[in-house]
Amino acid sequence: MRAMAAKYLVKVIEKVNLAGKYWAVKLEKPLLRQGFAGQAARFEYLAGEYVSILVNDQFQRRSYSLASKPGDNFLELIFDVKPEGLGSNYLKNLEIGQKVEILGPLGKFSIVGELIGRKMLFVGTGSGIVPLWSMINDLLVDKNFKGEVQLHWGMRDDGEMFMESGLDELKNRYTNFSYDVVMSQASERWPNCRGHVQDCLVKHGQNWQGWEVYLCGNQKMVLDVAALLMTQGVARDKIYFEKYY
């Protein structure tokens, strides 16, 4: 059983600009916390879950999905700084060694149950790939999942790609994993899918009957892709989502 949500004060161990408006911050992973009756409990989370960050002294918080997988010895957040909101500005201005208050783990967007015989499709846009990346890594690397795994990722343009090398590494190591990236405003040199992520799914013409689907991104994409996939054989109760607004 995973730990209940609790507050932790953790140190920033790395901060890097991945590409364009996308940044990553790594935090030390809380190994233990003091539980009820003075008993120690491990900080455990499920791939796809998130933490809530205290971003100012007015006690305002912002939530961020964990890009790291549960088996990692750190917590990683990947975020878009373009909105210049409270959360993104706070994270971008963090310094190495600074302490951050997190509350977690939180959320219900995760893969549960027996894995044998399952086929999984992941669809995300922009930073919506973050919880999907955690799920896919956890499945392939730590759980040795042998079922088919596909990812379709929608981005605005190829100058903002921030995860291609990691995806390529997974594709080369695991024959049951494949991915497509679709660009809505791609440069002329972009060789792959163009348009919206739904366009790429239609282009493949695949029958998704028997698959389960994990969606994360803007609300319109989530609703559109869910509706599309239900016309292509996906059962309504096999579609799971996290909507970003």
CSV table of C-alpha atoms in Angstrom, one decimal:
chain,number,residue,atom,x,y,z
A,1,MET,CA,0.0,0.0,0.0
A,2,ARG,CA,1.4,3.4,-0.9
A,3,ALA,CA,1.9,6.2,1.6
A,4,MET,CA,-0.9,8.6,2.4
A,5,ALA,CA,-0.5,12.2,1.2
A,6,ALA,CA,1.7,14.2,3.5
A,7,LYS,CA,3.9,17.4,3.4
A,8,TYR,CA,7.7,17.1,2.8
A,9,LEU,CA,10.4,19.7,2.6
A,10,VAL,CA,12.8,18.6,-0.2
A,11,LYS,CA,15.9,20.0,-1.8
A,12,VAL,CA,16.4,21.1,-5.4
A,13,ILE,CA,19.2,18.9,-6.9
A,14,GLU,CA,19.0,19.9,-10.6
A,15,LYS,CA,17.3,22.5,-12.9
A,16,VAL,CA,17.7,22.5,-16.6
A,17,ASN,CA,16.0,24.1,-19.7
A,18,LEU,CA,15.0,21.1,-21.9
A,19,ALA,CA,13.9,23.0,-25.0
A,20,GLY,CA,12.2,26.3,-25.6
A,21,LYS,CA,9.6,26.9,-22.9
A,22,TYR,CA,10.0,23.5,-21.2
A,23,TRP,CA,12.1,23.1,-18.1
A,24,ALA,CA,12.8,20.3,-15.7
A,25,VAL,CA,13.5,20.4,-11.9
A,26,LYS,CA,14.7,17.4,-10.0
A,27,LEU,CA,14.1,17.2,-6.3
A,28,GLU,CA,15.5,14.9,-3.7
A,29,LYS,CA,13.1,12.0,-3.0
A,30,PRO,CA,11.7,11.8,0.5
A,31,LEU,CA,12.8,8.4,1.7
A,32,LEU,CA,10.9,8.3,5.0
A,33,ARG,CA,8.3,10.3,6.8
A,34,GLN,CA,7.1,10.1,10.3
A,35,GLY,CA,3.8,8.2,10.3
A,36,PHE,CA,1.0,7.7,12.8
A,37,ALA,CA,2.1,6.5,16.2
A,38,GLY,CA,5.7,7.5,15.4
A,39,GLN,CA,6.1,4.8,12.8
A,40,ALA,CA,8.2,5.5,9.7
A,41,ALA,CA,6.5,5.1,6.3
A,42,ARG,CA,8.0,5.2,2.9
A,43,PHE,CA,7.2,7.9,0.4
A,44,GLU,CA,5.6,5.9,-2.4
A,45,TYR,CA,3.6,6.9,-5.4
A,46,LEU,CA,2.1,5.4,-8.5
A,47,ALA,CA,3.2,6.5,-12.0
A,48,GLY,CA,0.8,9.2,-13.2
A,49,GLU,CA,0.3,10.8,-9.8
A,50,TYR,CA,1.2,14.4,-8.9
A,51,VAL,CA,2.4,16.6,-6.1
A,52,SER,CA,1.2,20.0,-4.9
A,53,ILE,CA,3.9,22.6,-4.5
A,54,LEU,CA,3.7,25.5,-2.1
A,55,VAL,CA,4.6,28.5,-4.3
A,56,ASN,CA,4.5,31.5,-2.1
A,57,ASP,CA,4.1,32.8,1.5
A,58,GLN,CA,0.4,33.3,1.0
A,59,PHE,CA,0.1,29.5,1.1
A,60,GLN,CA,-0.9,29.2,-2.6
A,61,ARG,CA,-0.2,25.9,-4.3
A,62,ARG,CA,0.1,24.5,-7.8
A,63,SER,CA,0.0,20.9,-8.9
A,64,TYR,CA,2.5,19.1,-11.1
A,65,SER,CA,2.6,15.6,-12.4
A,66,LEU,CA,5.7,13.6,-11.6
A,67,ALA,CA,7.8,12.8,-14.7
A,68,SER,CA,10.0,10.4,-12.6
A,69,LYS,CA,8.9,6.8,-12.2
A,70,PRO,CA,8.3,5.4,-8.7
A,71,GLY,CA,11.6,3.3,-8.9
A,72,ASP,CA,13.7,6.4,-9.3
A,73,ASN,CA,15.7,7.9,-6.4
A,74,PHE,CA,14.6,11.4,-7.2
A,75,LEU,CA,11.4,13.3,-8.1
A,76,GLU,CA,11.3,15.1,-11.4
A,77,LEU,CA,8.9,17.9,-12.5
A,78,ILE,CA,8.7,19.0,-16.2
A,79,PHE,CA,6.8,22.2,-16.8
A,80,ASP,CA,6.0,24.9,-19.4
A,81,VAL,CA,7.1,28.4,-18.3
A,82,LYS,CA,5.2,30.3,-21.1
A,83,PRO,CA,2.0,30.9,-19.0
A,84,GLU,CA,4.3,32.8,-16.5
A,85,GLY,CA,1.9,31.8,-13.8
A,86,LEU,CA,2.6,31.5,-10.1
A,87,GLY,CA,3.7,27.9,-10.3
A,88,SER,CA,5.9,28.1,-13.4
A,89,ASN,CA,7.6,31.3,-12.3
A,90,TYR,CA,8.3,29.8,-8.9
A,91,LEU,CA,9.8,26.6,-10.3
A,92,LYS,CA,11.9,28.5,-12.9
A,93,ASN,CA,13.4,30.7,-10.3
A,94,LEU,CA,14.4,27.9,-7.9
A,95,GLU,CA,18.1,27.6,-7.1
A,96,ILE,CA,20.1,24.4,-6.5
A,97,GLY,CA,20.0,23.5,-2.8
A,98,GLN,CA,16.8,25.5,-2.2
A,99,LYS,CA,14.1,23.7,-0.1
A,100,VAL,CA,10.6,23.2,-1.6
A,101,GLU,CA,7.5,22.1,0.2
A,102,ILE,CA,5.5,19.4,-1.6
A,103,LEU,CA,2.3,17.7,-0.7
A,104,GLY,CA,1.7,14.2,-2.1
A,105,PRO,CA,1.3,11.8,-3.6
A,106,LEU,CA,-2.0,12.9,-5.1
A,107,GLY,CA,-4.3,11.9,-7.9
A,108,LYS,CA,-6.1,8.9,-9.4
A,109,PHE,CA,-4.6,8.9,-12.9
A,110,SER,CA,-2.6,5.7,-12.8
A,111,ILE,CA,-2.5,2.1,-14.0
A,112,VAL,CA,-3.8,-0.4,-11.6
A,113,GLY,CA,-4.5,-4.2,-11.7
A,114,GLU,CA,-3.0,-7.2,-13.3
A,115,LEU,CA,-1.0,-6.3,-16.4
A,116,ILE,CA,-1.0,-9.6,-18.3
A,117,GLY,CA,-2.9,-9.4,-21.6
A,118,ARG,CA,-3.4,-5.7,-21.7
A,119,LYS,CA,-2.6,-3.3,-24.6
A,120,MET,CA,-2.2,0.4,-23.8
A,121,LEU,CA,-2.4,3.6,-25.9
A,122,PHE,CA,-1.2,6.9,-24.5
A,123,VAL,CA,-2.1,10.2,-26.0
A,124,GLY,CA,-0.8,13.6,-24.8
A,125,THR,CA,-0.2,17.1,-25.9
A,126,GLY,CA,2.6,19.4,-24.8
A,127,SER,CA,3.5,18.9,-21.2
A,128,GLY,CA,0.6,16.5,-20.9
A,129,ILE,CA,3.2,13.9,-21.8
A,130,VAL,CA,4.7,14.1,-18.3
A,131,PRO,CA,2.5,11.6,-16.4
A,132,LEU,CA,2.4,9.4,-19.5
A,133,TRP,CA,6.2,9.3,-19.6
A,134,SER,CA,6.2,8.2,-16.0
A,135,MET,CA,3.7,5.5,-16.7
A,136,ILE,CA,5.4,4.2,-19.9
A,137,ASN,CA,8.8,4.1,-18.2
A,138,ASP,CA,7.4,2.3,-15.2
A,139,LEU,CA,5.7,-0.3,-17.3
A,140,LEU,CA,8.6,-1.0,-19.6
A,141,VAL,CA,11.7,-0.5,-17.4
A,142,ASP,CA,10.5,-1.5,-13.9
A,143,LYS,CA,7.6,-3.8,-14.5
A,144,ASN,CA,8.9,-5.5,-17.6
A,145,PHE,CA,5.5,-5.2,-19.3
A,146,LYS,CA,5.3,-7.3,-22.5
A,147,GLY,CA,2.1,-6.0,-23.9
A,148,GLU,CA,1.9,-3.5,-26.8
A,149,VAL,CA,2.4,0.2,-25.8
A,150,GLN,CA,1.8,3.1,-28.2
A,151,LEU,CA,2.3,6.8,-27.6
A,152,HIS,CA,0.9,9.6,-29.7
A,153,TRP,CA,2.2,13.0,-28.7
A,154,GLY,CA,1.0,16.3,-30.1
A,155,MET,CA,3.3,19.3,-30.1
A,156,ARG,CA,3.2,22.8,-31.6
A,157,ASP,CA,6.5,22.8,-33.5
A,158,ASP,CA,9.7,20.8,-33.7
A,159,GLY,CA,11.8,23.5,-32.0
A,160,GLU,CA,10.2,22.6,-28.7
A,161,MET,CA,10.8,18.8,-28.7
A,162,PHE,CA,12.1,17.9,-25.2
A,163,MET,CA,11.8,14.2,-24.9
A,164,GLU,CA,12.7,12.7,-28.3
A,165,SER,CA,16.0,11.1,-27.2
A,166,GLY,CA,14.4,9.4,-24.2
A,167,LEU,CA,11.6,8.1,-26.4
A,168,ASP,CA,14.0,6.8,-29.0
A,169,GLU,CA,16.0,5.0,-26.3
A,170,LEU,CA,12.8,3.2,-25.2
A,171,LYS,CA,11.8,2.4,-28.7
A,172,ASN,CA,15.3,0.9,-29.4
A,173,ARG,CA,15.3,-1.2,-26.2
A,174,TYR,CA,11.7,-2.4,-26.2
A,175,THR,CA,10.1,-3.9,-29.3
A,176,ASN,CA,6.6,-3.6,-27.8
A,177,PHE,CA,6.9,0.2,-27.7
A,178,SER,CA,6.3,2.6,-30.5
A,179,TYR,CA,5.5,6.3,-30.7
A,180,ASP,CA,4.5,9.1,-33.1
A,181,VAL,CA,4.9,12.8,-32.7
A,182,VAL,CA,2.4,15.1,-34.6
A,183,MET,CA,3.2,18.8,-35.1
A,184,SER,CA,0.5,21.4,-35.5
A,185,GLN,CA,2.9,24.1,-36.8
A,186,ALA,CA,5.9,22.0,-37.9
A,187,SER,CA,8.8,23.4,-40.0
A,188,GLU,CA,9.3,22.2,-43.6
A,189,ARG,CA,11.9,19.8,-42.4
A,190,TRP,CA,9.6,17.9,-40.1
A,191,PRO,CA,9.2,14.4,-41.7
A,192,ASN,CA,6.3,12.9,-39.7
A,193,CYS,CA,2.7,13.6,-38.9
A,194,ARG,CA,1.3,17.1,-39.1
A,195,GLY,CA,-1.9,18.6,-37.7
A,196,HIS,CA,-3.5,17.6,-34.4
A,197,VAL,CA,-2.9,14.4,-32.5
A,198,GLN,CA,-6.3,13.2,-33.6
A,199,ASP,CA,-5.2,13.4,-37.3
A,200,CYS,CA,-2.3,11.0,-36.6
A,201,LEU,CA,-4.7,8.5,-34.9
A,202,VAL,CA,-7.0,8.6,-37.9
A,203,LYS,CA,-4.2,8.3,-40.4
A,204,HIS,CA,-3.1,5.0,-38.8
A,205,GLY,CA,-6.6,3.6,-39.4
A,206,GLN,CA,-6.0,1.1,-36.5
A,207,ASN,CA,-8.9,-0.7,-34.8
A,208,TRP,CA,-8.4,0.0,-31.2
A,209,GLN,CA,-10.9,-2.5,-29.9
A,210,GLY,CA,-9.6,-4.2,-26.8
A,211,TRP,CA,-7.1,-1.4,-26.0
A,212,GLU,CA,-7.2,0.8,-22.9
A,213,VAL,CA,-6.4,4.5,-23.3
A,214,TYR,CA,-4.7,7.1,-21.1
A,215,LEU,CA,-5.1,10.8,-22.2
A,216,CYS,CA,-3.5,13.9,-20.9
A,217,GLY,CA,-3.6,17.4,-22.3
A,218,ASN,CA,-6.0,20.3,-22.9
A,219,GLN,CA,-9.6,19.6,-22.3
A,220,LYS,CA,-10.7,19.8,-26.0
A,221,MET,CA,-8.1,17.3,-27.1
A,222,VAL,CA,-9.1,14.9,-24.3
A,223,LEU,CA,-12.8,15.1,-25.2
A,224,ASP,CA,-12.1,14.9,-29.0
A,225,VAL,CA,-9.8,11.9,-28.8
A,226,ALA,CA,-12.0,10.0,-26.4
A,227,ALA,CA,-15.0,10.5,-28.8
A,228,LEU,CA,-12.9,9.4,-31.8
A,229,LEU,CA,-11.6,6.3,-30.1
A,230,MET,CA,-15.0,5.2,-29.0
A,231,THR,CA,-16.0,5.1,-32.7
A,232,GLN,CA,-12.9,3.0,-33.3
A,233,GLY,CA,-13.7,0.2,-30.8
A,234,VAL,CA,-12.5,1.5,-27.5
A,235,ALA,CA,-14.9,0.9,-24.6
A,236,ARG,CA,-15.9,4.0,-22.7
A,237,ASP,CA,-14.8,2.5,-19.3
A,238,LYS,CA,-11.3,1.8,-20.7
A,239,ILE,CA,-10.5,5.5,-21.3
A,240,TYR,CA,-8.7,7.3,-18.5
A,241,PHE,CA,-7.8,10.9,-18.5
A,242,GLU,CA,-6.2,13.9,-16.9
A,243,LYS,CA,-7.4,17.2,-18.3
A,244,TYR,CA,-5.2,20.3,-18.3
A,245,TYR,CA,-7.0,23.6,-18.7
